[in-house]
Amino acid sequence: MIQFNREQFRDILNSDGEFSVASEFWETDLHLGLGDFKSLLKIRDGKVIEIREAKEIEQSDILLTGPEEEWKKALEPIPKPYYHHVFSSVCFHDISWGGDIEGAMAYLGALNRVVDLLRAHARIS
Amino acid sequence: MAKIEDVVGRYVHVELDGIDYRVYYEEAGQGIPLVCQHTAGSDSRQWRHLLGDSDITDNFRVIAWDLPFHGKSVPPEGTNWWTEDYKLEGHWFMRFILEICAALDAERPVFMGCSMGGQVAIDLALNHPASFRAVVGIESGLDSGDFDPSFFHHPRISNANKGNMMMSIMAPLSPENRRRETAWCYSQGGPPVFRGDLNYYFAYDTNEKARQINTDEIPIYLLTGEYDWSVSPEMTKQLVAEVPGASFKTMKKVGHFPMSENPVVFKEYLMPYLDEIRGVA
């Protein structure tokens, strides 16, 4: 199972220098589905104002989802080729994104930083 | 006393089709000319570690240029370049390389290029084998696959995206400061230039021609990083299958930009090829 403490992760993102620089002006609702552990990240003016449980895929701007086994590979400390970045994970493995792809590309650095920080802070069992 | 590097930067004027291109280049060392072509959308800074390495410059005159519209090679005078979409074309690219080598008295140099530079290395071997002592293709393939580059010049997506996308083809094991620098240079390109360079990159297709290359006439050395998804090691193996005389190694723990993202590992792979070219292997 993959999970993280949502409140702690909100604070981790908001105090992270790279995320703060990359997310400037970002306004989005990001659905993050790590297997069955689903969350909605509400980001306003570059800050994560809320992370809450999302039971199903609900109204959101950007979706980033995948089966747990794929996320386990993407969240290894040194991922194998193409699991190492959100874009290559989406293009070459079974991590998927959807919704506002233009917005995802505009904020690719911030989106990848979310995954980088999950790599450091998610609990995998 | 301040530390001053031996690398020297100058401008050379290259005339092509009546247009005078003022081209920035850097060089260091002496011996066999080794001319280095940067990747699409970047510039000669990618080669700075090679230019500063005396193990290489003791035996090679290393030259790296910024293509027109890249780095310090500003768009040419006398053209309304802003009225046309910037697009790099293969025939122009090869002629430019031949002309700048002649202008710099780099006679029968070793040509080394990465990505679009790696693809043009193969095009040069096909079309101008007598003009080069050998080619070193980094991240070369039979073709460049399929990819929609429209996001690389888009009014709602900033130049930062180019750098962030390039982070995806570099290896997590490469030093982070080297990866960030490589991405930084990408974010500094003229807005249409990366996509325009990819016009050549995606038009490149040697599927029907690569087998015409005679490696007795022009030796071909290939290196591809295992974390590169844009030209994967498998894509380079397809090229080697058509050009069986080519030498090839998969570079472990590096990605698409070995010379700038991990110059230490790159050197371990490159030096045996350079020794072979010098005849001391």
Short mmCIF file of C-alpha atoms in Angstrom, two decimals:
data_model
loop_
_atom_site.label_atom_id
_atom_site.label_comp_id
_atom_site.label_asym_id
_atom_site.label_seq_id
_atom_site.Cartn_x
_atom_site.Cartn_y
_atom_site.Cartn_z
CA MET A 1 0.00 0.00 0.00
CA ILE A 2 1.10 3.57 -0.69
CA GLN A 3 -0.08 6.40 1.52
CA PHE A 4 0.97 9.72 2.96
CA ASN A 5 -0.23 12.03 5.68
CA ARG A 6 -2.19 14.60 3.70
CA GLU A 7 -1.81 17.52 6.09
CA GLN A 8 1.90 16.92 6.47
CA PHE A 9 2.34 16.61 2.73
CA ARG A 10 0.50 19.89 2.17
CA ASP A 11 2.99 21.57 4.51
CA ILE A 12 5.93 19.80 2.87
CA LEU A 13 4.89 21.10 -0.54
CA ASN A 14 4.27 24.63 0.69
CA SER A 15 7.64 24.82 2.44
CA ASP A 16 9.58 23.32 -0.46
CA GLY A 17 11.64 25.92 -2.32
CA GLU A 18 11.61 24.20 -5.69
CA PHE A 19 7.87 23.54 -5.60
CA SER A 20 7.19 27.14 -4.56
CA VAL A 21 9.23 28.54 -7.45
CA ALA A 22 7.77 26.13 -10.01
CA SER A 23 4.15 26.52 -8.89
CA GLU A 24 4.00 30.32 -9.00
CA PHE A 25 0.50 31.49 -10.01
CA TRP A 26 -0.73 27.85 -10.32
CA GLU A 27 -4.49 27.45 -9.93
CA THR A 28 -5.60 23.85 -10.24
CA ASP A 29 -7.37 20.94 -8.64
CA LEU A 30 -5.10 17.92 -8.96
CA HIS A 31 -6.52 14.45 -8.53
CA LEU A 32 -3.71 12.17 -7.42
CA GLY A 33 -4.50 8.48 -7.52
CA LEU A 34 -1.80 6.25 -6.06
CA GLY A 35 -3.63 2.98 -6.60
CA ASP A 36 -6.53 3.05 -4.12
CA PHE A 37 -5.07 5.97 -2.16
CA LYS A 38 -6.75 8.91 -3.86
CA SER A 39 -6.36 12.56 -2.96
CA LEU A 40 -7.49 15.92 -4.25
CA LEU A 41 -4.92 18.70 -4.03
CA LYS A 42 -6.43 22.18 -4.27
CA ILE A 43 -3.75 24.63 -5.39
CA ARG A 44 -4.43 28.34 -5.44
CA ASP A 45 -1.96 31.08 -6.39
CA GLY A 46 0.83 28.53 -6.19
CA LYS A 47 0.00 27.30 -2.68
CA VAL A 48 -1.59 24.01 -1.69
CA ILE A 49 -4.57 25.15 0.33
CA GLU A 50 -6.06 21.72 0.91
CA ILE A 51 -5.34 18.04 0.40
CA ARG A 52 -8.27 15.78 1.14
CA GLU A 53 -9.30 12.24 0.43
CA ALA A 54 -10.98 11.71 -2.92
CA LYS A 55 -13.16 8.63 -2.95
CA GLU A 56 -13.52 8.51 -6.70
CA ILE A 57 -12.29 10.57 -9.59
CA GLU A 58 -14.20 13.77 -9.00
CA GLN A 59 -14.27 17.17 -10.61
CA SER A 60 -10.68 18.20 -11.07
CA ASP A 61 -8.48 19.97 -13.58
CA ILE A 62 -5.59 17.53 -13.83
CA LEU A 63 -5.62 13.81 -13.08
CA LEU A 64 -2.47 11.83 -12.29
CA THR A 65 -3.27 8.22 -11.60
CA GLY A 66 -1.90 4.71 -11.84
CA PRO A 67 -2.01 1.28 -10.29
CA GLU A 68 -0.16 0.81 -7.02
CA GLU A 69 2.46 -1.49 -8.54
CA GLU A 70 3.41 1.16 -11.08
CA TRP A 71 3.64 3.89 -8.46
CA LYS A 72 5.87 1.66 -6.32
CA LYS A 73 8.32 1.55 -9.21
CA ALA A 74 8.07 5.30 -9.80
CA LEU A 75 8.63 6.04 -6.11
CA GLU A 76 11.75 3.91 -5.68
CA PRO A 77 14.70 6.03 -4.47
CA ILE A 78 16.46 5.55 -7.81
CA PRO A 79 13.74 4.59 -10.28
CA LYS A 80 14.50 2.41 -13.25
CA PRO A 81 14.63 4.15 -16.66
CA TYR A 82 11.59 6.18 -17.59
CA TYR A 83 10.01 5.82 -14.11
CA HIS A 84 12.30 8.63 -12.98
CA HIS A 85 10.18 11.56 -14.20
CA VAL A 86 6.45 12.12 -14.35
CA PHE A 87 6.49 12.79 -18.09
CA SER A 88 8.37 9.62 -19.04
CA SER A 89 6.29 7.59 -16.56
CA VAL A 90 3.17 8.78 -18.38
CA CYS A 91 4.59 8.19 -21.85
CA PHE A 92 6.28 4.84 -21.31
CA HIS A 93 4.70 3.21 -18.25
CA ASP A 94 1.22 2.78 -16.82
CA ILE A 95 1.01 6.06 -14.97
CA SER A 96 -1.66 8.19 -16.66
CA TRP A 97 -2.52 11.84 -16.77
CA GLY A 98 -5.64 13.49 -18.05
CA GLY A 99 -7.72 16.66 -18.05
CA ASP A 100 -5.87 19.91 -18.64
CA ILE A 101 -2.71 18.58 -20.33
CA GLU A 102 -1.74 22.07 -21.45
CA GLY A 103 -1.84 23.14 -17.80
CA ALA A 104 0.14 20.06 -16.81
CA MET A 105 2.81 20.94 -19.37
CA ALA A 106 2.88 24.56 -18.23
CA TYR A 107 3.48 23.36 -14.65
CA LEU A 108 5.49 20.24 -15.47
CA GLY A 109 8.25 21.21 -13.05
CA ALA A 110 5.78 21.60 -10.18
CA LEU A 111 3.96 18.39 -11.05
CA ASN A 112 7.21 16.44 -11.17
CA ARG A 113 8.23 17.99 -7.86
CA VAL A 114 5.04 16.60 -6.28
CA VAL A 115 6.19 13.13 -7.35
CA ASP A 116 9.78 13.79 -6.21
CA LEU A 117 8.50 14.71 -2.77
CA LEU A 118 6.23 11.68 -2.67
CA ARG A 119 9.34 9.63 -3.40
CA ALA A 120 10.85 11.04 -0.22
CA HIS A 121 7.76 11.11 2.01
CA ALA A 122 5.19 8.50 0.96
CA ARG A 123 4.96 5.33 3.07
CA ILE A 124 5.12 2.19 0.99
CA SER A 125 4.27 -1.17 2.50
CA MET B 1 45.79 35.11 -9.12
CA ALA B 2 42.44 34.56 -10.74
CA LYS B 3 41.75 31.22 -12.35
CA ILE B 4 41.45 31.73 -16.10
CA GLU B 5 40.50 28.80 -18.27
CA ASP B 6 42.33 27.95 -21.49
CA VAL B 7 39.10 27.91 -23.51
CA VAL B 8 38.92 30.78 -26.00
CA GLY B 9 35.70 32.16 -27.48
CA ARG B 10 35.66 34.00 -30.82
CA TYR B 11 33.38 34.81 -33.74
CA VAL B 12 33.78 33.47 -37.26
CA HIS B 13 31.79 34.65 -40.27
CA VAL B 14 30.28 31.85 -42.33
CA GLU B 15 28.65 32.72 -45.65
CA LEU B 16 25.89 30.49 -46.92
CA ASP B 17 23.48 31.33 -49.79
CA GLY B 18 24.66 34.94 -49.71
CA ILE B 19 23.87 35.34 -46.02
CA ASP B 20 26.62 36.29 -43.60
CA TYR B 21 26.29 34.36 -40.34
CA ARG B 22 28.32 35.66 -37.40
CA VAL B 23 28.94 32.49 -35.46
CA TYR B 24 30.25 32.18 -31.94
CA TYR B 25 32.56 29.29 -31.20
CA GLU B 26 34.88 28.17 -28.47
CA GLU B 27 38.00 26.15 -28.87
CA ALA B 28 40.79 24.65 -26.81
CA GLY B 29 43.68 22.31 -27.39
CA GLN B 30 45.73 21.20 -30.33
CA GLY B 31 46.02 18.17 -32.53
CA ILE B 32 43.28 16.36 -34.41
CA PRO B 33 40.28 18.68 -34.91
CA LEU B 34 37.29 17.48 -32.90
CA VAL B 35 34.21 19.52 -33.80
CA CYS B 36 31.21 19.32 -31.49
CA GLN B 37 27.57 19.94 -32.39
CA HIS B 38 25.13 20.82 -29.62
CA THR B 39 21.61 19.44 -29.31
CA ALA B 40 18.41 21.02 -30.59
CA GLY B 41 17.49 24.19 -28.74
CA SER B 42 20.71 24.49 -26.79
CA ASP B 43 24.23 25.75 -27.48
CA SER B 44 27.94 25.10 -27.15
CA ARG B 45 27.93 25.37 -23.36
CA GLN B 46 27.04 21.68 -23.37
CA TRP B 47 30.64 20.93 -24.33
CA ARG B 48 32.37 23.04 -21.69
CA HIS B 49 33.64 20.08 -19.71
CA LEU B 50 35.24 18.54 -22.78
CA LEU B 51 36.80 21.89 -23.73
CA GLY B 52 38.30 22.15 -20.28
CA ASP B 53 39.71 18.64 -20.06
CA SER B 54 43.44 18.46 -20.77
CA ASP B 55 43.27 14.68 -21.21
CA ILE B 56 41.37 15.51 -24.39
CA THR B 57 42.77 18.88 -25.42
CA ASP B 58 46.37 17.60 -25.22
CA ASN B 59 45.62 15.58 -28.35
CA PHE B 60 42.60 17.21 -29.91
CA ARG B 61 41.75 20.71 -31.05
CA VAL B 62 38.23 20.81 -29.62
CA ILE B 63 35.83 23.26 -31.31
CA ALA B 64 32.22 23.85 -30.31
CA TRP B 65 29.96 26.40 -31.99
CA ASP B 66 26.57 27.93 -31.43
CA LEU B 67 24.47 27.39 -34.54
CA PRO B 68 22.93 30.62 -35.90
CA PHE B 69 19.94 31.63 -33.73
CA HIS B 70 21.48 29.73 -30.76
CA GLY B 71 23.50 30.98 -27.80
CA LYS B 72 25.69 33.93 -28.80
CA SER B 73 25.17 33.43 -32.56
CA VAL B 74 22.43 35.99 -33.05
CA PRO B 75 20.15 35.82 -36.10
CA PRO B 76 21.90 37.00 -39.28
CA GLU B 77 21.96 40.57 -40.52
CA GLY B 78 20.30 41.38 -43.84
CA THR B 79 17.32 39.06 -43.48
CA ASN B 80 13.85 39.64 -42.08
CA TRP B 81 14.17 36.49 -40.04
CA TRP B 82 11.35 37.56 -37.76
CA THR B 83 8.87 37.25 -40.64
CA GLU B 84 9.49 33.52 -41.07
CA ASP B 85 9.02 30.54 -38.82
CA TYR B 86 12.47 29.32 -37.76
CA LYS B 87 13.05 25.81 -39.13
CA LEU B 88 16.30 23.89 -39.36
CA GLU B 89 16.63 21.95 -42.61
CA GLY B 90 18.95 18.99 -43.08
CA HIS B 91 20.67 20.09 -46.27
CA TRP B 92 21.41 23.54 -44.79
CA PHE B 93 22.61 21.98 -41.55
CA MET B 94 25.16 19.77 -43.30
CA ARG B 95 26.39 22.57 -45.55
CA PHE B 96 26.79 24.84 -42.54
CA ILE B 97 28.92 22.25 -40.76
CA LEU B 98 31.14 21.79 -43.82
CA GLU B 99 31.50 25.55 -44.23
CA ILE B 100 32.38 26.31 -40.62
CA CYS B 101 34.92 23.49 -40.55
CA ALA B 102 36.54 25.01 -43.65
CA ALA B 103 36.39 28.51 -42.19
CA LEU B 104 38.17 27.32 -39.04
CA ASP B 105 40.76 25.28 -40.97
CA ALA B 106 39.52 22.14 -39.30
CA GLU B 107 40.65 19.71 -41.98
CA ARG B 108 39.00 16.28 -41.97
CA PRO B 109 37.92 16.66 -38.37
CA VAL B 110 36.31 14.15 -36.09
CA PHE B 111 32.66 15.16 -35.91
CA MET B 112 30.88 14.60 -32.63
CA GLY B 113 27.25 15.52 -32.03
CA CYS B 114 24.47 14.74 -29.61
CA SER B 115 20.76 14.24 -30.34
CA MET B 116 20.14 16.25 -33.52
CA GLY B 117 23.93 16.43 -33.59
CA GLY B 118 24.00 12.65 -33.33
CA GLN B 119 21.52 12.35 -36.18
CA VAL B 120 23.46 14.76 -38.39
CA ALA B 121 26.61 12.73 -37.61
CA ILE B 122 24.95 9.85 -39.44
CA ASP B 123 23.72 12.12 -42.24
CA LEU B 124 27.29 13.43 -42.66
CA ALA B 125 28.67 9.90 -42.75
CA LEU B 126 26.15 9.08 -45.48
CA ASN B 127 26.57 12.20 -47.57
CA HIS B 128 30.07 13.52 -46.90
CA PRO B 129 32.20 10.62 -45.68
CA ALA B 130 35.44 11.95 -47.19
CA SER B 131 35.17 15.19 -45.25
CA PHE B 132 35.53 13.60 -41.82
CA ARG B 133 38.06 11.37 -40.11
CA ALA B 134 35.31 9.72 -38.04
CA VAL B 135 31.96 10.57 -36.52
CA VAL B 136 30.88 10.10 -32.92
CA GLY B 137 27.10 9.96 -32.66
CA ILE B 138 25.66 10.46 -29.21
CA GLU B 139 22.00 9.45 -28.93
CA SER B 140 21.82 8.57 -32.64
CA GLY B 141 19.19 6.37 -34.24
CA LEU B 142 17.88 5.31 -37.62
CA ASP B 143 15.17 7.91 -37.12
CA SER B 144 13.86 10.04 -34.27
CA GLY B 145 10.52 8.36 -33.66
CA ASP B 146 7.27 10.28 -33.23
CA PHE B 147 6.61 13.17 -30.89
CA ASP B 148 4.42 16.28 -31.08
CA PRO B 149 6.72 19.23 -30.31
CA SER B 150 3.99 21.89 -30.41
CA PHE B 151 4.28 22.54 -26.65
CA PHE B 152 7.87 23.66 -27.22
CA HIS B 153 6.66 26.95 -28.71
CA HIS B 154 3.32 27.82 -27.23
CA PRO B 155 1.99 31.16 -25.94
CA ARG B 156 0.62 29.69 -22.70
CA ILE B 157 3.66 27.55 -21.87
CA SER B 158 6.85 29.26 -20.80
CA ASN B 159 10.43 28.45 -21.74
CA ALA B 160 10.72 26.76 -18.33
CA ASN B 161 8.84 23.80 -19.82
CA LYS B 162 11.74 23.08 -22.16
CA GLY B 163 14.12 22.69 -19.26
CA ASN B 164 11.60 20.64 -17.30
CA MET B 165 11.04 18.34 -20.25
CA MET B 166 14.78 17.87 -20.62
CA MET B 167 14.93 16.81 -16.97
CA SER B 168 12.82 13.83 -18.04
CA ILE B 169 15.51 12.50 -20.39
CA MET B 170 18.36 12.81 -17.91
CA ALA B 171 19.30 10.14 -15.40
CA PRO B 172 18.54 10.55 -11.69
CA LEU B 173 22.06 9.26 -11.02
CA SER B 174 23.69 12.18 -12.83
CA PRO B 175 24.82 14.99 -10.51
CA GLU B 176 21.88 17.29 -9.85
CA ASN B 177 23.81 20.51 -10.48
CA ARG B 178 24.90 19.22 -13.89
CA ARG B 179 21.33 18.23 -14.79
CA ARG B 180 19.97 21.58 -13.64
CA GLU B 181 22.57 23.46 -15.67
CA THR B 182 21.69 21.46 -18.77
CA ALA B 183 18.01 22.28 -18.26
CA TRP B 184 18.83 25.95 -17.54
CA CYS B 185 20.51 26.33 -20.93
CA TYR B 186 17.35 24.95 -22.55
CA SER B 187 15.20 27.56 -20.86
CA GLN B 188 17.36 30.32 -22.37
CA GLY B 189 16.80 29.54 -26.03
CA GLY B 190 14.97 31.82 -28.43
CA PRO B 191 11.28 30.88 -28.15
CA PRO B 192 10.83 29.19 -31.57
CA VAL B 193 14.31 27.68 -31.84
CA PHE B 194 13.93 24.33 -30.08
CA ARG B 195 10.79 23.44 -32.03
CA GLY B 196 12.43 24.73 -35.21
CA ASP B 197 15.46 22.52 -34.70
CA LEU B 198 13.16 19.56 -34.20
CA ASN B 199 11.99 20.13 -37.78
CA TYR B 200 15.28 18.55 -38.85
CA TYR B 201 15.33 16.08 -35.97
CA PHE B 202 11.98 14.51 -36.82
CA ALA B 203 12.52 14.68 -40.57
CA TYR B 204 15.73 12.69 -40.10
CA ASP B 205 15.15 9.17 -41.41
CA THR B 206 17.92 6.83 -42.52
CA ASN B 207 15.87 3.63 -42.46
CA GLU B 208 16.37 3.08 -46.19
CA LYS B 209 19.87 4.54 -46.42
CA ALA B 210 21.95 3.74 -43.38
CA ARG B 211 23.18 0.47 -44.82
CA GLN B 212 24.98 2.47 -47.54
CA ILE B 213 27.47 3.73 -44.94
CA ASN B 214 30.88 2.15 -45.36
CA THR B 215 32.63 2.18 -41.99
CA ASP B 216 35.95 1.37 -43.68
CA GLU B 217 35.58 4.76 -45.32
CA ILE B 218 34.30 6.59 -42.25
CA PRO B 219 34.44 5.00 -38.81
CA ILE B 220 31.28 5.43 -36.76
CA TYR B 221 31.25 5.46 -32.96
CA LEU B 222 27.95 5.49 -31.09
CA LEU B 223 27.03 6.11 -27.46
CA THR B 224 23.51 6.17 -26.00
CA GLY B 225 22.39 6.71 -22.41
CA GLU B 226 20.10 4.17 -20.76
CA TYR B 227 17.77 6.84 -19.31
CA ASP B 228 17.16 8.54 -22.67
CA TRP B 229 13.63 7.90 -23.88
CA SER B 230 13.86 10.19 -26.92
CA VAL B 231 16.58 8.08 -28.55
CA SER B 232 16.70 4.90 -26.53
CA PRO B 233 19.52 2.36 -26.62
CA GLU B 234 17.13 0.10 -28.55
CA MET B 235 16.79 2.76 -31.24
CA THR B 236 20.56 2.99 -31.57
CA LYS B 237 20.79 -0.81 -31.79
CA GLN B 238 18.45 -0.61 -34.80
CA LEU B 239 20.98 1.72 -36.43
CA VAL B 240 23.86 -0.62 -35.59
CA ALA B 241 21.93 -3.49 -37.19
CA GLU B 242 22.00 -1.52 -40.45
CA VAL B 243 25.60 -0.36 -40.02
CA PRO B 244 27.30 -3.43 -38.56
CA GLY B 245 30.77 -1.87 -38.66
CA ALA B 246 29.72 0.82 -36.18
CA SER B 247 31.00 0.67 -32.62
CA PHE B 248 28.32 1.08 -29.97
CA LYS B 249 28.04 1.18 -26.21
CA THR B 250 25.04 1.79 -23.98
CA MET B 251 26.06 4.28 -21.30
CA LYS B 252 24.78 3.14 -17.94
CA LYS B 253 23.46 5.66 -15.43
CA VAL B 254 23.23 8.59 -17.87
CA GLY B 255 20.60 10.04 -20.15
CA HIS B 256 20.32 12.17 -23.27
CA PHE B 257 23.03 14.75 -22.48
CA PRO B 258 26.02 12.77 -21.19
CA MET B 259 28.59 15.48 -21.96
CA SER B 260 26.82 18.04 -19.79
CA GLU B 261 24.69 16.00 -17.36
CA ASN B 262 27.48 13.66 -16.29
CA PRO B 263 30.83 14.54 -17.89
CA VAL B 264 32.77 12.16 -15.64
CA VAL B 265 30.84 9.09 -16.74
CA PHE B 266 30.75 10.34 -20.34
CA LYS B 267 34.53 10.59 -20.40
CA GLU B 268 34.88 6.95 -19.34
CA TYR B 269 32.91 5.91 -22.41
CA LEU B 270 34.36 8.46 -24.83
CA MET B 271 38.10 8.10 -24.16
CA PRO B 272 38.47 4.57 -25.62
CA TYR B 273 36.85 5.83 -28.83
CA LEU B 274 39.14 8.88 -28.98
CA ASP B 275 42.18 6.66 -28.32
CA GLU B 276 41.10 4.41 -31.18
CA ILE B 277 40.70 7.43 -33.47
CA ARG B 278 44.22 8.56 -32.51
CA GLY B 279 45.52 5.07 -33.19
CA VAL B 280 46.76 4.49 -29.64
CA ALA B 281 44.08 2.08 -28.44
#
